[in-house]
Protein backbone atom coordinates (compact mmCIF):
# COMPACT_ATOMS: atom_id res chain seq x y z
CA UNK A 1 143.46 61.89 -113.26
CA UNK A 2 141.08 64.72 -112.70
CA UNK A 3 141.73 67.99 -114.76
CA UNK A 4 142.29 69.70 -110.97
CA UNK A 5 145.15 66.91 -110.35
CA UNK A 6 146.93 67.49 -114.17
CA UNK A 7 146.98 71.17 -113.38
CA UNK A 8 148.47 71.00 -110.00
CA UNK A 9 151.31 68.42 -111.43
CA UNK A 10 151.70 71.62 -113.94
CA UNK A 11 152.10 73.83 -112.00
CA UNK A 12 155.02 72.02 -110.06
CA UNK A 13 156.51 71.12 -112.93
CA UNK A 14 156.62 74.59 -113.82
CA UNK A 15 157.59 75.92 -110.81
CA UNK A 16 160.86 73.52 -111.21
CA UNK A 17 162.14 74.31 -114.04
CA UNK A 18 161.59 78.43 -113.48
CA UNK A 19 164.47 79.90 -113.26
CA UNK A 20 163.10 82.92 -111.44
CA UNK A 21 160.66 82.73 -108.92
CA UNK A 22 159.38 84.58 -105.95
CA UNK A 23 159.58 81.76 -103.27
CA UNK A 24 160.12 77.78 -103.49
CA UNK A 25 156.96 76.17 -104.28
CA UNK A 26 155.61 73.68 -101.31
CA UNK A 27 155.41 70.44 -104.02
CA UNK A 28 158.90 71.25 -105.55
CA UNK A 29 161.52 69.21 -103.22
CA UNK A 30 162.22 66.01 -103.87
CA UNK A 31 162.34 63.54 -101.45
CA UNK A 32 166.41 63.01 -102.08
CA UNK A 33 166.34 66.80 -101.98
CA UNK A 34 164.57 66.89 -98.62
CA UNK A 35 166.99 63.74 -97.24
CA UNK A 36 169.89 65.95 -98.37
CA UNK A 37 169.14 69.32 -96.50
CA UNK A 38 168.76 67.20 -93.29
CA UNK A 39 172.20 65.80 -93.49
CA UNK A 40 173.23 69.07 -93.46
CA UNK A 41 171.60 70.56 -90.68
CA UNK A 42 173.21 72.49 -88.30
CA UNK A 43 173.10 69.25 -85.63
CA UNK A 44 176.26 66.56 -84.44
CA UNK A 45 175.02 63.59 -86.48
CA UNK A 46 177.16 61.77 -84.45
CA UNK A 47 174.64 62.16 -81.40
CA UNK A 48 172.61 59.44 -80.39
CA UNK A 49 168.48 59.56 -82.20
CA UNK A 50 165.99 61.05 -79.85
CA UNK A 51 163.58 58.49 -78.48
CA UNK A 52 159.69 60.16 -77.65
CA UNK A 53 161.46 63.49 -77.56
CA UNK A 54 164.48 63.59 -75.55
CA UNK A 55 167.78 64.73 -77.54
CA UNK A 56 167.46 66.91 -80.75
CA UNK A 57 164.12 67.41 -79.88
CA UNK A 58 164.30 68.51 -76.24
CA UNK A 59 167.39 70.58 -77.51
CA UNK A 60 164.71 72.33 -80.18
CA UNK A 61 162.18 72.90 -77.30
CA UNK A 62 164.59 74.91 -75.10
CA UNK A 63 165.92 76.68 -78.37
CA UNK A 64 162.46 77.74 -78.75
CA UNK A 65 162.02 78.93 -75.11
CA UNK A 66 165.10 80.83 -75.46
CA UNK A 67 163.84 82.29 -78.97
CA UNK A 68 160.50 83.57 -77.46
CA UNK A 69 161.83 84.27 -74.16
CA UNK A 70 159.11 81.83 -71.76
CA UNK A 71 160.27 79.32 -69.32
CA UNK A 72 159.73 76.11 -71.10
CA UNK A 73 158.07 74.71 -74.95
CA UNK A 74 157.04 71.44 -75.92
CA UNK A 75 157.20 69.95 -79.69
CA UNK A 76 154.06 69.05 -80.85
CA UNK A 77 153.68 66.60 -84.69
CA UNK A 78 151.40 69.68 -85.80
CA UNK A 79 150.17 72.62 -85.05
CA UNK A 80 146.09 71.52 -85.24
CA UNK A 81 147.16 69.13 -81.97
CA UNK A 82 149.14 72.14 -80.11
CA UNK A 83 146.53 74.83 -80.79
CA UNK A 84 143.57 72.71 -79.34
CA UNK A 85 145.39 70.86 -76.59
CA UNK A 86 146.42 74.58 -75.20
CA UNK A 87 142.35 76.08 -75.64
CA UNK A 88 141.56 72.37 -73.75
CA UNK A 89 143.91 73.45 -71.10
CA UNK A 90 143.32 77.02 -70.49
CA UNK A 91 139.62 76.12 -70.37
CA UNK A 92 140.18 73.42 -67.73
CA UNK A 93 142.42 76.09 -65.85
CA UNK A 94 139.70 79.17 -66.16
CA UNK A 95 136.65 77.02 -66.31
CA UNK A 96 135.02 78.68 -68.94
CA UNK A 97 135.09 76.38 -72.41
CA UNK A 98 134.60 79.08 -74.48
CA UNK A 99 137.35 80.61 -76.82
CA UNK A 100 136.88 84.44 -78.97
CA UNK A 101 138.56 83.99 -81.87
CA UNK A 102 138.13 85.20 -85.41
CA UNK A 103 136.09 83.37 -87.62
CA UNK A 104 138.33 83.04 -90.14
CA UNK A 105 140.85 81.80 -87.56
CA UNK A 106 142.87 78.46 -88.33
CA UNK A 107 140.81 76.12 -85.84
CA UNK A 108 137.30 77.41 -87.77
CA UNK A 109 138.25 76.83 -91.06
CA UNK A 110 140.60 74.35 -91.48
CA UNK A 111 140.15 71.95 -88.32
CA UNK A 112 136.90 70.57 -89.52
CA UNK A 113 134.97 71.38 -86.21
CA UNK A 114 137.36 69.94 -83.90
CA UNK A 115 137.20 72.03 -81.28
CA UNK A 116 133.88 70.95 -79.80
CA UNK A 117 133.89 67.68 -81.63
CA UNK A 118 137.15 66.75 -79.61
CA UNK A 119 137.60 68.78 -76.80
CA UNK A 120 133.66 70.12 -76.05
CA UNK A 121 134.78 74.08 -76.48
CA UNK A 122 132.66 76.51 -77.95
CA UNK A 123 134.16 79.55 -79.32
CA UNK A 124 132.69 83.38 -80.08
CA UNK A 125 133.42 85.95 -82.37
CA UNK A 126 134.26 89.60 -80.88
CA UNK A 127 134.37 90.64 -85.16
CA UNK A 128 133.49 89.00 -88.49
CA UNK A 129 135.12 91.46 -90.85
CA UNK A 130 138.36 90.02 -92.58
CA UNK A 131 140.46 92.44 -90.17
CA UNK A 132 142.04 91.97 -86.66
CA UNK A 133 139.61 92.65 -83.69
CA UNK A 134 139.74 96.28 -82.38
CA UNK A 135 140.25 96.45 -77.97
CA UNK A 136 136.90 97.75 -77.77
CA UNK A 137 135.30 94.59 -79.73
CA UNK A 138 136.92 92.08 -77.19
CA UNK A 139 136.18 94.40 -74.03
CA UNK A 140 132.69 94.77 -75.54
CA UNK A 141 131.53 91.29 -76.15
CA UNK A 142 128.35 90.56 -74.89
CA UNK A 143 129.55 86.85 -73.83
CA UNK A 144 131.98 86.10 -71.10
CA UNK A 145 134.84 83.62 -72.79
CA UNK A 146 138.02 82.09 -71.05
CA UNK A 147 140.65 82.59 -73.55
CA UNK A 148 141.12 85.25 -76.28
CA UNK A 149 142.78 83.67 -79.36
CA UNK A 150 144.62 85.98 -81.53
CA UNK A 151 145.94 84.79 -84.72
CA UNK A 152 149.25 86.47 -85.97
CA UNK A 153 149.15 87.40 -88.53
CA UNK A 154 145.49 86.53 -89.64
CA UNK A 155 146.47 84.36 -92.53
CA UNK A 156 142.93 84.63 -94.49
CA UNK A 157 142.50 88.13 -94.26
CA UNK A 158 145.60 88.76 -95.92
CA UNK A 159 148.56 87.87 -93.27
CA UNK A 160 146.95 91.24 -91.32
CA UNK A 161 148.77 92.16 -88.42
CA UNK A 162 147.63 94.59 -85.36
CA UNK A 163 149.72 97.69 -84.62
CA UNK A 164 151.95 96.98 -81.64
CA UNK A 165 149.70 99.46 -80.02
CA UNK A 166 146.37 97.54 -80.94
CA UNK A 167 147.79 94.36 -79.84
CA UNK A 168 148.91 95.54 -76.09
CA UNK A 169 145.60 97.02 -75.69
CA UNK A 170 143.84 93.72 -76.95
CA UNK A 171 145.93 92.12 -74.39
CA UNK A 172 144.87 94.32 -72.02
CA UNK A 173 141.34 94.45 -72.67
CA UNK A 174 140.99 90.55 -72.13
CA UNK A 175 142.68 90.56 -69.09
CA UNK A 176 140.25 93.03 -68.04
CA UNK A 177 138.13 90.08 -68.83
CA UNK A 178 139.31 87.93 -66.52
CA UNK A 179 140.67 86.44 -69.77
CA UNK A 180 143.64 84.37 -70.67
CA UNK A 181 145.44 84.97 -73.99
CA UNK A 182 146.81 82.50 -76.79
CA UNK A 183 148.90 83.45 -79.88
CA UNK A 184 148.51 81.72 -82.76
CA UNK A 185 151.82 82.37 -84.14
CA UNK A 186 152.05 80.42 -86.69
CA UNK A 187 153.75 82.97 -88.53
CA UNK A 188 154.93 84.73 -86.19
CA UNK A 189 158.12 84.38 -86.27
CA UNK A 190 158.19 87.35 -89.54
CA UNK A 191 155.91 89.52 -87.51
CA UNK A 192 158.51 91.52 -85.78
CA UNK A 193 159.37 93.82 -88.64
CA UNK A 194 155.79 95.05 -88.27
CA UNK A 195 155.95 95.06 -84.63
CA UNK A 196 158.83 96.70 -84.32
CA UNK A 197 159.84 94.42 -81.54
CA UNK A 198 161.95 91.33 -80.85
CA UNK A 199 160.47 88.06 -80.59
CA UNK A 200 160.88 87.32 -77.20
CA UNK A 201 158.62 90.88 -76.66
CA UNK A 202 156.23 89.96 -78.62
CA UNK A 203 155.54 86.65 -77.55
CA UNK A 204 155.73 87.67 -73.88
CA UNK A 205 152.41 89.85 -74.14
CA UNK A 206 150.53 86.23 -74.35
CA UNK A 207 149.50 83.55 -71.76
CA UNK A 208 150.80 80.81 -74.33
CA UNK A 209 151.96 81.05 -77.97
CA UNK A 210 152.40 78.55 -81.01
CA UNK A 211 154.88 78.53 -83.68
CA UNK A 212 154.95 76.62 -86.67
CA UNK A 213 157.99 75.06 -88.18
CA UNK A 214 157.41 74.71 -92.04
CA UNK A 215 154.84 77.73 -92.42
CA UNK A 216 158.38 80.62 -92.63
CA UNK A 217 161.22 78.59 -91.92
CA UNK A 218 160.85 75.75 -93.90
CA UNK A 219 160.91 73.02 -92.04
CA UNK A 220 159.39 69.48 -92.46
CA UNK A 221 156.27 69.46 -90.25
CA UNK A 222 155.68 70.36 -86.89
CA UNK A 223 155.08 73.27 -83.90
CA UNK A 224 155.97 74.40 -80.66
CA UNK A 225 153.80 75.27 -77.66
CA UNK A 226 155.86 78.09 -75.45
CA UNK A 227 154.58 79.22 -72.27
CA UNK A 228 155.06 79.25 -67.96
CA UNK A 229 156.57 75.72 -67.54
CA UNK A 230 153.92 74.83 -65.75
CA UNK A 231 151.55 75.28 -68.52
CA UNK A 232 153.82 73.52 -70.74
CA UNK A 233 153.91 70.18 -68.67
CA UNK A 234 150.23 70.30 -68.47
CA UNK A 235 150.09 70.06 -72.37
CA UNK A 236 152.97 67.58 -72.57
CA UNK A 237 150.35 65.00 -70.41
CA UNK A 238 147.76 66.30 -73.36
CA UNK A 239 149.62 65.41 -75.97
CA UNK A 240 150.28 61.48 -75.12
CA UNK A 241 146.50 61.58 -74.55
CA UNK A 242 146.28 62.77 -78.32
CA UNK A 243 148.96 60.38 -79.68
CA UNK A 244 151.31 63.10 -80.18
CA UNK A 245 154.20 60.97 -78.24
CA UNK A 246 156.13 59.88 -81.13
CA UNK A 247 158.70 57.37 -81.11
CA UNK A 248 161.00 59.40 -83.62
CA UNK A 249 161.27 62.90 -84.33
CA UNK A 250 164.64 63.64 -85.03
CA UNK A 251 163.69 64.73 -88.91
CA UNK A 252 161.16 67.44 -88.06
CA UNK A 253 163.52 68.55 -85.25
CA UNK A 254 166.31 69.03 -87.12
CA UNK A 255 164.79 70.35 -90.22
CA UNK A 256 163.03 73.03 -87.31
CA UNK A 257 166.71 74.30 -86.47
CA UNK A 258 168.34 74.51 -89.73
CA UNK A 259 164.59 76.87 -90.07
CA UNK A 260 166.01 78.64 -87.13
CA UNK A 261 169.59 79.33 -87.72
CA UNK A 262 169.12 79.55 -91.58
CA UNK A 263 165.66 80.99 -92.41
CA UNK A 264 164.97 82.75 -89.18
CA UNK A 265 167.74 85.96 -89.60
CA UNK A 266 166.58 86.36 -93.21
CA UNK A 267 162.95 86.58 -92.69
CA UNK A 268 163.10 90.65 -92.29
CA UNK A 269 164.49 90.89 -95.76
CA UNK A 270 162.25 88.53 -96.83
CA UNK A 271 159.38 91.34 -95.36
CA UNK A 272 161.19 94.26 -97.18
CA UNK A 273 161.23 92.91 -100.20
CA UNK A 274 157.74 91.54 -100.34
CA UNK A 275 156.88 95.63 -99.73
CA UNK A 276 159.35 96.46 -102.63
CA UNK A 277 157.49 93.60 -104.76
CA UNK A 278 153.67 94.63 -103.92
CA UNK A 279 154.55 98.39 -104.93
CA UNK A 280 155.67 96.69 -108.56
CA UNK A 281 152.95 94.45 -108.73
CA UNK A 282 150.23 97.40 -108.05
CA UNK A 283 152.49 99.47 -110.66
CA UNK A 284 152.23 96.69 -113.55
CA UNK A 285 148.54 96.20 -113.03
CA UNK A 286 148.16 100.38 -113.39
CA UNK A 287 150.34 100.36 -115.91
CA UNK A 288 148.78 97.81 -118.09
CA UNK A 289 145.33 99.55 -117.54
CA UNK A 290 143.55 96.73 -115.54
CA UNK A 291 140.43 97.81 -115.13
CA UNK A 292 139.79 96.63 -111.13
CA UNK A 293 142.89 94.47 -109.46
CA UNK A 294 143.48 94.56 -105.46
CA UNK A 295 146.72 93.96 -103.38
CA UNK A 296 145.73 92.70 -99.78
CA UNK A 297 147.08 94.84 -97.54
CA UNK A 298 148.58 97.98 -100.08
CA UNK A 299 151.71 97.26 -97.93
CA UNK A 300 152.45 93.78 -97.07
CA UNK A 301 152.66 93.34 -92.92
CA UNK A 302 154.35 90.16 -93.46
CA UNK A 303 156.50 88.62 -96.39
CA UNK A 304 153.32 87.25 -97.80
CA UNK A 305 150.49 88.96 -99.03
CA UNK A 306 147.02 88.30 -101.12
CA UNK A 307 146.91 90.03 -105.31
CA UNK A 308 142.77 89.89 -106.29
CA UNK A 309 142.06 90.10 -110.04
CA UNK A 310 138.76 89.90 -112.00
CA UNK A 311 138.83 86.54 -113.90
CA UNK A 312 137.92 82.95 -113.40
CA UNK A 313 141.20 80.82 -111.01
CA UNK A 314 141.60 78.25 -113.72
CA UNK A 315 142.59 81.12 -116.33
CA UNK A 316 144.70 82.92 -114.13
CA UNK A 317 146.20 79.75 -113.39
CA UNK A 318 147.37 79.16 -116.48
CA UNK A 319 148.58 82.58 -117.72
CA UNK A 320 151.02 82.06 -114.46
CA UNK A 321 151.84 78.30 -116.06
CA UNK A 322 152.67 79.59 -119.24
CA UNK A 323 154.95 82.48 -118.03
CA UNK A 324 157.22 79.63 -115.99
CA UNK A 325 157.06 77.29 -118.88
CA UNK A 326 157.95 79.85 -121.70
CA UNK A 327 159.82 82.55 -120.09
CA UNK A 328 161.16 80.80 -116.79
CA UNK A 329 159.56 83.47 -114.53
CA UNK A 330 157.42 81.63 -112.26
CA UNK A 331 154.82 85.20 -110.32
CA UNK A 332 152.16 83.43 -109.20
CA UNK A 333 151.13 80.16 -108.15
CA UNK A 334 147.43 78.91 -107.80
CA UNK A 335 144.24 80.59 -107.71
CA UNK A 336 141.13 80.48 -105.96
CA UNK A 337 137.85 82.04 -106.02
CA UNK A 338 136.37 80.36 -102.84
CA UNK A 339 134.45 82.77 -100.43
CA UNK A 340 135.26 86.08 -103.30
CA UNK A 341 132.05 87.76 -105.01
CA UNK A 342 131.77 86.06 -108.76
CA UNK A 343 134.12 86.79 -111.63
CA UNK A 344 136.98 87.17 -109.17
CA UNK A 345 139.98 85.18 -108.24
CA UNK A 346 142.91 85.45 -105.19
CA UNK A 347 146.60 83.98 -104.69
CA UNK A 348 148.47 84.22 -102.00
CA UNK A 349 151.95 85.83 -102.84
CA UNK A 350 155.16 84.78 -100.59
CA UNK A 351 158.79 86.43 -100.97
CA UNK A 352 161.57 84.43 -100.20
CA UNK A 353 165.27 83.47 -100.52
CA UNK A 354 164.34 83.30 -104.57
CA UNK A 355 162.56 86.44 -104.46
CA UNK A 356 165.72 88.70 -103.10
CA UNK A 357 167.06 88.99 -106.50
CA UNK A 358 164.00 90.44 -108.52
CA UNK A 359 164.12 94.45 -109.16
CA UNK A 360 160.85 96.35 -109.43
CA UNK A 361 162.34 96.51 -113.03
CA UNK A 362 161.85 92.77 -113.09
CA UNK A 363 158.63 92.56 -111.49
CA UNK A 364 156.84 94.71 -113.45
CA UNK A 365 157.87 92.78 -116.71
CA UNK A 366 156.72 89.97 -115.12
CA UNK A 367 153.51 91.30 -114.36
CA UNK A 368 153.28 92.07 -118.03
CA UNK A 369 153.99 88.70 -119.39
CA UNK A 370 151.86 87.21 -117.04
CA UNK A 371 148.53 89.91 -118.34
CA UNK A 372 149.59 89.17 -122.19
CA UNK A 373 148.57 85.42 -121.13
CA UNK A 374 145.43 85.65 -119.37
């Protein structure tokens, strides 16, 4: 087992046995654990098991519709599938196969170039700085594109969210474009504290919009693509073309709805206290004289947020490992230094259901054990 591997399983097996911790780690639940929250979902187990996605799952597809307020959503095995079978649509539908989108947008990064390896699109960037676009950068762009992707909130620039003002008028200024518009929502369902809006607002400034399952509400796998119904059919012919049909879904479904009714109402605390918990962080760092340290942004948009320090990932790493294991406080989780100028490291922060009952009191102790270990 690789050194990467024995540090990952050590970090889990911290995470477990912490008995305070921001979040749940991904790698903590069990697969008994995982069987058991099912059972309990908020579902008649009595009804008969959905067959290529009629029952629980058509019943989480109009939930969904009704959540972000469009006429119709399909279920889609992941969010990669959704995300390009909606740019393959719109492009067929404006005839133009090119998509603006950040670079540092889901389908760039992590998709491994499927975009024009699968479906022949090309995309553009209206901005390469780790922020949102600005209207005049989309209205600007020398290149005419058919669909304006806007990721919410931009997960690799620090869950960064528009103002609800920006975001109308990049709606706006793509339309003056003769553009359509897609949200990338995978997170979007804690955007609305930010916003200021309700969902069903939000969501109805976009042509489309996906939503992810697992990424806030903790769910199994899977996403939903909402939109005008006849959209939505059109990418329900896609997805059987991408083997998306599956036999049996009823797991990710119902996991998706205990997400909804559970997670979903909680996920504006959730934002609140991440703000409380960023404002300790930054006042442990000060207080401890750290030299350079960065939270990403000051005040969290989301419930999740990105803390930059000036040592090597594998160090930081295991300062956090040896908090959990010794003290039971589990702060932070891995590190990385890909893409960051030398000598320094980032980890993505997340506030959850665990992370209600920490003070700033708490933090900041935290934040000390964690320094007298690196």
């Amino acid at each position: 087992m690789t050194d990467d591997a024995e540090r990952t399983k050590r970090v889990v097996a911290a995470w477990r046995g912490a008995g305070r911790k921001l979040t749940h780690g991904i790698r903590e639940a069990t697969v008994g654990e995982l069987l058991a929250e099912l059972a309990d979902a908020p579902y008649a187990m009595d009804a008969p098991a959905d067959l290529y996605g009629d029952g629980v799952v058509a019943d989480l597809e109009r939930r969904v519709a009704e959540l972000l307020g469009t006429e119709d959503a399909a279920f889609f095995p992941s969010g990669t599938m959704a995300q390009q079978i909606a740019l393959r649509c719109w492009a067929g539908r404006t005839g133009n196969p090119v998509v603006a989108m950040h670079p540092l947008g889901h389908p760039e990064r992590w998709e491994g170039g499927a975009l024009s390896a699968v479906s022949g699109l090309r995309t553009v960037h209206p901005v390469r700085e780790p922020r949102q676009p600005t209207p005049e950068e989309v209205r600007d762009h020398p290149e005419p594109f058919g669909t304006l992707m806007l990721e919410l909130p931009l997960r690799d620039a620090g869950f960064l969210l528009p103002t609800w003002e920006e975001l109308t008028e990049l709606v706006d200024a793509a339309r003056e474009r003769d553009a359509v518009v897609h949200f990338d929502g995978a997170r979007l369902w804690e955007s609305t504290v930010h916003f200021g809006r309700p969902l069903a607002e939000v969501a109805g400034l976009a042509d489309s919009v996906y939503v992810s399952f697992y990424k806030s509400l903790g769910g199994l796998s899977g996403a939903c693509l909402a939109g005008a119904r006849g959209f939505v059919e059109e990418t329900r012919v896609w997805r059987h073309r991408y083997g998306g049909q599956v036999f049996r879904q009823f797991p990710q479904a119902l996991s998706a709805l205990a997400g909804l009714e559970r997670e979903l109402p909680r996920l504006p605390a959730y934002v609140e206290q991440a703000r409380m918990v960023a404002g300790a962080l930054r006042e442990g760092f000060e207080a401890a004289g750290v030299p350079w340290f960065r939270i990403n942004p000051e005040v969290p948009h989301t419930h999740q947020f990105q803390v930059w320090l000036p040592h090597e990932p594998d160090r930081l790493t295991d300062a956090g490992v040896r908090l959990a294991e010794e003290e039971g406080t589990a702060l932070f989780g891995r590190w990385n230094a890909e893409g960051l100028a030398p000598g320094l490291s980032m980890t993505e922060v997340t506030v959850t259901r665990p992370g209600l009952e920490w003070t700033p009191e708490a933090v900041r102790a935290a934040v000390a054990g964690f320094l007298g270990r690196v």
